[in-house]
PDB file of C-alpha atoms in Angstrom:
ATOM      1  CA  ALA A   6     173.515  25.911-203.496  1.00  0.00           C
ATOM      2  CA  TRP A   7     171.244  28.849-204.315  1.00  0.00           C
ATOM      3  CA  ARG A   8     168.426  26.505-205.385  1.00  0.00           C
ATOM      4  CA  ILE A   9     168.773  24.479-202.196  1.00  0.00           C
ATOM      5  CA  SER A  10     169.052  27.401-199.774  1.00  0.00           C
ATOM      6  CA  PRO A  11     169.223  31.037-200.847  1.00  0.00           C
ATOM      7  CA  ILE A  12     169.284  31.971-197.155  1.00  0.00           C
ATOM      8  CA  GLY A  13     172.288  29.716-196.567  1.00  0.00           C
ATOM      9  CA  VAL A  14     174.183  31.287-199.472  1.00  0.00           C
ATOM     10  CA  ALA A  15     173.241  34.820-198.386  1.00  0.00           C
ATOM     11  CA  GLY A  16     174.362  34.021-194.845  1.00  0.00           C
ATOM     12  CA  MET A  17     177.725  32.803-196.124  1.00  0.00           C
ATOM     13  CA  LEU A  18     178.142  35.956-198.196  1.00  0.00           C
ATOM     14  CA  ALA A  19     177.457  38.044-195.107  1.00  0.00           C
ATOM     15  CA  VAL A  20     179.568  36.108-192.631  1.00  0.00           C
ATOM     16  CA  GLY A  21     182.597  35.827-194.912  1.00  0.00           C
ATOM     17  CA  GLY A  22     182.771  39.590-195.189  1.00  0.00           C
ATOM     18  CA  VAL A  23     181.938  40.271-191.550  1.00  0.00           C
ATOM     19  CA  SER A  24     184.397  37.800-190.083  1.00  0.00           C
ATOM     20  CA  MET A  25     187.301  38.746-192.324  1.00  0.00           C
ATOM     21  CA  LEU A  26     186.705  42.473-191.900  1.00  0.00           C
ATOM     22  CA  LEU A  27     186.588  42.141-188.127  1.00  0.00           C
ATOM     23  CA  ALA A  28     189.695  39.986-188.018  1.00  0.00           C
ATOM     24  CA  ALA A  29     191.705  42.164-190.393  1.00  0.00           C
ATOM     25  CA  PHE A  30     190.616  45.677-189.512  1.00  0.00           C
ATOM     26  CA  THR A  31     189.935  45.597-185.768  1.00  0.00           C
ATOM     27  CA  PRO A  32     193.646  45.796-184.860  1.00  0.00           C
ATOM     28  CA  ILE A  33     194.163  48.608-187.371  1.00  0.00           C
ATOM     29  CA  HIS A  34     191.205  50.592-186.063  1.00  0.00           C
ATOM     30  CA  ILE A  35     192.033  50.021-182.402  1.00  0.00           C
ATOM     31  CA  THR A  36     195.661  51.026-182.992  1.00  0.00           C
ATOM     32  CA  ALA A  37     194.463  54.262-184.610  1.00  0.00           C
ATOM     33  CA  ALA A  38     192.220  54.835-181.579  1.00  0.00           C
ATOM     34  CA  GLY A  39     195.341  54.859-179.381  1.00  0.00           C
ATOM     35  CA  PHE A  40     195.236  51.509-177.606  1.00  0.00           C
ATOM     36  CA  THR A  41     198.485  49.793-176.602  1.00  0.00           C
ATOM     37  CA  GLN A  42     199.726  46.507-178.030  1.00  0.00           C
ATOM     38  CA  GLN A  43     198.751  44.688-174.851  1.00  0.00           C
ATOM     39  CA  GLU A  44     195.236  46.149-174.923  1.00  0.00           C
ATOM     40  CA  ILE A  45     194.848  45.235-178.575  1.00  0.00           C
ATOM     41  CA  ALA A  46     195.981  41.675-177.833  1.00  0.00           C
ATOM     42  CA  LEU A  47     193.397  41.374-175.056  1.00  0.00           C
ATOM     43  CA  LEU A  48     190.657  42.754-177.281  1.00  0.00           C
ATOM     44  CA  LEU A  49     191.578  40.342-180.076  1.00  0.00           C
ATOM     45  CA  ALA A  50     191.613  37.451-177.582  1.00  0.00           C
ATOM     46  CA  ALA A  51     188.054  38.319-176.539  1.00  0.00           C
ATOM     47  CA  MET A  52     186.724  37.894-180.063  1.00  0.00           C
ATOM     48  CA  PRO A  53     187.174  34.098-180.412  1.00  0.00           C
ATOM     49  CA  VAL A  54     185.925  33.704-176.841  1.00  0.00           C
ATOM     50  CA  GLY A  55     182.688  35.297-178.038  1.00  0.00           C
ATOM     51  CA  THR A  56     182.516  32.806-180.878  1.00  0.00           C
ATOM     52  CA  LEU A  57     183.064  29.942-178.446  1.00  0.00           C
ATOM     53  CA  LEU A  58     180.442  31.184-175.988  1.00  0.00           C
ATOM     54  CA  LEU A  59     177.697  32.243-178.389  1.00  0.00           C
ATOM     55  CA  GLN A  60     177.615  29.559-181.083  1.00  0.00           C
ATOM     56  CA  TYR A  61     176.275  26.877-178.762  1.00  0.00           C
ATOM     57  CA  PRO A  62     173.209  28.772-177.487  1.00  0.00           C
ATOM     58  CA  PHE A  63     172.350  30.007-180.980  1.00  0.00           C
ATOM     59  CA  GLY A  64     172.722  26.490-182.360  1.00  0.00           C
ATOM     60  CA  TRP A  65     170.636  25.057-179.550  1.00  0.00           C
ATOM     61  CA  LEU A  66     167.910  27.616-180.208  1.00  0.00           C
ATOM     62  CA  SER A  67     167.997  27.057-183.975  1.00  0.00           C
ATOM     63  CA  ASP A  68     167.572  23.303-183.435  1.00  0.00           C
ATOM     64  CA  ARG A  69     164.322  24.005-181.594  1.00  0.00           C
ATOM     65  CA  THR A  70     162.818  26.738-183.734  1.00  0.00           C
ATOM     66  CA  ASP A  71     162.939  28.093-187.274  1.00  0.00           C
ATOM     67  CA  ARG A  72     166.601  28.678-188.166  1.00  0.00           C
ATOM     68  CA  ARG A  73     165.588  31.645-190.321  1.00  0.00           C
ATOM     69  CA  LEU A  74     164.253  33.455-187.250  1.00  0.00           C
ATOM     70  CA  VAL A  75     167.450  32.783-185.330  1.00  0.00           C
ATOM     71  CA  LEU A  76     169.527  33.945-188.316  1.00  0.00           C
ATOM     72  CA  ALA A  77     167.477  37.127-188.543  1.00  0.00           C
ATOM     73  CA  ALA A  78     167.816  37.792-184.807  1.00  0.00           C
ATOM     74  CA  VAL A  79     171.566  37.115-184.804  1.00  0.00           C
ATOM     75  CA  SER A  80     172.019  39.361-187.859  1.00  0.00           C
ATOM     76  CA  LEU A  81     170.135  42.133-186.093  1.00  0.00           C
ATOM     77  CA  VAL A  82     172.366  41.761-183.035  1.00  0.00           C
ATOM     78  CA  VAL A  83     175.476  41.957-185.265  1.00  0.00           C
ATOM     79  CA  ALA A  84     174.201  45.197-186.779  1.00  0.00           C
ATOM     80  CA  LEU A  85     173.198  46.725-183.437  1.00  0.00           C
ATOM     81  CA  VAL A  86     176.438  45.812-181.684  1.00  0.00           C
ATOM     82  CA  GLY A  87     178.369  47.123-184.681  1.00  0.00           C
ATOM     83  CA  MET A  88     176.592  50.455-184.346  1.00  0.00           C
ATOM     84  CA  VAL A  89     177.576  50.536-180.682  1.00  0.00           C
ATOM     85  CA  ALA A  90     181.189  49.632-181.541  1.00  0.00           C
ATOM     86  CA  ILE A  91     181.443  52.575-183.940  1.00  0.00           C
ATOM     87  CA  ARG A  92     181.011  54.931-180.971  1.00  0.00           C
ATOM     88  CA  LEU A  93     183.372  53.253-178.500  1.00  0.00           C
ATOM     89  CA  ASP A  94     186.850  54.495-179.345  1.00  0.00           C
ATOM     90  CA  ASP A  95     187.065  56.306-175.994  1.00  0.00           C
ATOM     91  CA  ALA A  96     185.494  53.507-173.921  1.00  0.00           C
ATOM     92  CA  PRO A  97     187.435  51.562-171.306  1.00  0.00           C
ATOM     93  CA  LEU A  98     189.093  48.389-172.543  1.00  0.00           C
ATOM     94  CA  ALA A  99     186.705  46.120-170.601  1.00  0.00           C
ATOM     95  CA  VAL A 100     183.704  47.665-172.361  1.00  0.00           C
ATOM     96  CA  MET A 101     185.411  47.341-175.733  1.00  0.00           C
ATOM     97  CA  MET A 102     186.229  43.696-175.019  1.00  0.00           C
ATOM     98  CA  LEU A 103     182.627  42.902-174.147  1.00  0.00           C
ATOM     99  CA  VAL A 104     181.274  44.624-177.254  1.00  0.00           C
ATOM    100  CA  TYR A 105     183.776  42.966-179.588  1.00  0.00           C
ATOM    101  CA  LEU A 106     183.215  39.610-177.881  1.00  0.00           C
ATOM    102  CA  VAL A 107     179.493  39.851-178.677  1.00  0.00           C
ATOM    103  CA  TRP A 108     180.093  41.340-182.129  1.00  0.00           C
ATOM    104  CA  ALA A 109     182.494  38.592-183.207  1.00  0.00           C
ATOM    105  CA  GLY A 110     180.563  35.829-181.465  1.00  0.00           C
ATOM    106  CA  THR A 111     177.269  36.690-183.104  1.00  0.00           C
ATOM    107  CA  GLY A 112     178.904  37.384-186.453  1.00  0.00           C
ATOM    108  CA  GLU A 113     180.728  34.051-186.555  1.00  0.00           C
ATOM    109  CA  SER A 114     177.572  32.203-185.485  1.00  0.00           C
ATOM    110  CA  ILE A 115     175.999  33.137-188.797  1.00  0.00           C
ATOM    111  CA  TYR A 116     178.320  30.620-190.502  1.00  0.00           C
ATOM    112  CA  ALA A 117     177.059  27.637-188.518  1.00  0.00           C
ATOM    113  CA  LEU A 118     173.430  28.764-188.684  1.00  0.00           C
ATOM    114  CA  SER A 119     173.589  29.330-192.449  1.00  0.00           C
ATOM    115  CA  ALA A 120     175.307  26.004-193.067  1.00  0.00           C
ATOM    116  CA  ALA A 121     172.782  24.162-190.906  1.00  0.00           C
ATOM    117  CA  HIS A 122     169.895  25.852-192.711  1.00  0.00           C
ATOM    118  CA  ALA A 123     171.277  24.816-196.094  1.00  0.00           C
ATOM    119  CA  ILE A 124     172.098  21.260-195.010  1.00  0.00           C
ATOM    120  CA  ASP A 125     168.578  20.819-193.616  1.00  0.00           C
ATOM    121  CA  ARG A 126     167.213  21.396-197.120  1.00  0.00           C
ATOM    122  CA  ALA A 127     169.697  19.297-199.091  1.00  0.00           C
ATOM    123  CA  GLU A 128     169.492  15.716-200.276  1.00  0.00           C
ATOM    124  CA  LYS A 129     172.064  13.356-198.832  1.00  0.00           C
ATOM    125  CA  ASP A 130     173.899  13.090-202.176  1.00  0.00           C
ATOM    126  CA  ASP A 131     174.261  16.900-202.377  1.00  0.00           C
ATOM    127  CA  LEU A 132     175.877  17.467-198.978  1.00  0.00           C
ATOM    128  CA  VAL A 133     179.557  17.449-200.033  1.00  0.00           C
ATOM    129  CA  ALA A 134     178.998  19.689-203.060  1.00  0.00           C
ATOM    130  CA  LEU A 135     176.774  21.994-201.033  1.00  0.00           C
ATOM    131  CA  SER A 136     179.279  22.313-198.183  1.00  0.00           C
ATOM    132  CA  SER A 137     182.100  22.976-200.642  1.00  0.00           C
ATOM    133  CA  THR A 138     180.075  25.622-202.445  1.00  0.00           C
ATOM    134  CA  LEU A 139     179.089  27.340-199.195  1.00  0.00           C
ATOM    135  CA  LEU A 140     182.737  27.454-198.147  1.00  0.00           C
ATOM    136  CA  LEU A 141     183.680  28.892-201.544  1.00  0.00           C
ATOM    137  CA  VAL A 142     180.994  31.587-201.205  1.00  0.00           C
ATOM    138  CA  TRP A 143     182.298  32.406-197.714  1.00  0.00           C
ATOM    139  CA  SER A 144     185.850  32.626-199.083  1.00  0.00           C
ATOM    140  CA  ILE A 145     184.906  34.903-201.971  1.00  0.00           C
ATOM    141  CA  SER A 146     183.099  37.244-199.604  1.00  0.00           C
ATOM    142  CA  GLY A 147     186.034  37.077-197.208  1.00  0.00           C
ATOM    143  CA  PHE A 148     188.263  38.263-200.050  1.00  0.00           C
ATOM    144  CA  VAL A 149     186.028  40.924-201.598  1.00  0.00           C
ATOM    145  CA  PHE A 150     184.785  42.733-198.472  1.00  0.00           C
ATOM    146  CA  PRO A 151     188.257  43.326-196.982  1.00  0.00           C
ATOM    147  CA  GLY A 152     189.382  44.615-200.383  1.00  0.00           C
ATOM    148  CA  VAL A 153     186.542  47.125-200.359  1.00  0.00           C
ATOM    149  CA  GLY A 154     187.348  47.877-196.716  1.00  0.00           C
ATOM    150  CA  THR A 155     190.964  48.593-197.618  1.00  0.00           C
ATOM    151  CA  VAL A 156     189.993  51.108-200.290  1.00  0.00           C
ATOM    152  CA  LEU A 157     187.410  52.807-198.074  1.00  0.00           C
ATOM    153  CA  THR A 158     189.796  52.907-195.113  1.00  0.00           C
ATOM    154  CA  ALA A 159     192.392  54.618-197.280  1.00  0.00           C
ATOM    155  CA  LEU A 160     189.788  57.189-198.332  1.00  0.00           C
ATOM    156  CA  TYR A 161     187.797  57.695-195.111  1.00  0.00           C
ATOM    157  CA  GLY A 162     189.796  56.328-192.199  1.00  0.00           C
ATOM    158  CA  THR A 163     189.535  53.239-190.032  1.00  0.00           C
ATOM    159  CA  LYS A 164     185.878  53.648-189.094  1.00  0.00           C
ATOM    160  CA  ALA A 165     184.999  52.854-192.721  1.00  0.00           C
ATOM    161  CA  PHE A 166     185.408  49.114-192.062  1.00  0.00           C
ATOM    162  CA  MET A 167     182.861  49.287-189.257  1.00  0.00           C
ATOM    163  CA  ALA A 168     180.275  50.853-191.531  1.00  0.00           C
ATOM    164  CA  ILE A 169     180.775  48.016-194.005  1.00  0.00           C
ATOM    165  CA  VAL A 170     180.420  45.343-191.304  1.00  0.00           C
ATOM    166  CA  VAL A 171     177.242  46.909-189.962  1.00  0.00           C
TER     167      VAL A 171
END
């Protein structure tokens, strides 16, 4: 997989950690910030909506231009929105929902963009092995990053996961 698409593998490493950290630690962080169960549920519901809304335009754009540029732009948006999210514990729920919608939607889009980039460069006979390897890389990252996030959260509090995601 690395020989076929180092960018695809790197993207999977990034998105596995980002997506699992966001899914696992957002409710913990938002609870610590004082939000109610209902507010947390609404915030968590906004995150997959972001994925649904943002993957299509990013995919459309990456089909018409260099996928690496789209991946770089989406990664930059993930980092910038993450930096905004770090400062929003006192923001109204609607603002939080919008930020997390964009954060999750752009973060999850990296999976599809990375996979498409790798598949574009593969031979037909390598597609199954490549897809399996990319999923394995995503899974390993999705295991390791939350583990690191757990340790850092225990040491530094719930904002530690955000610093890792950014």
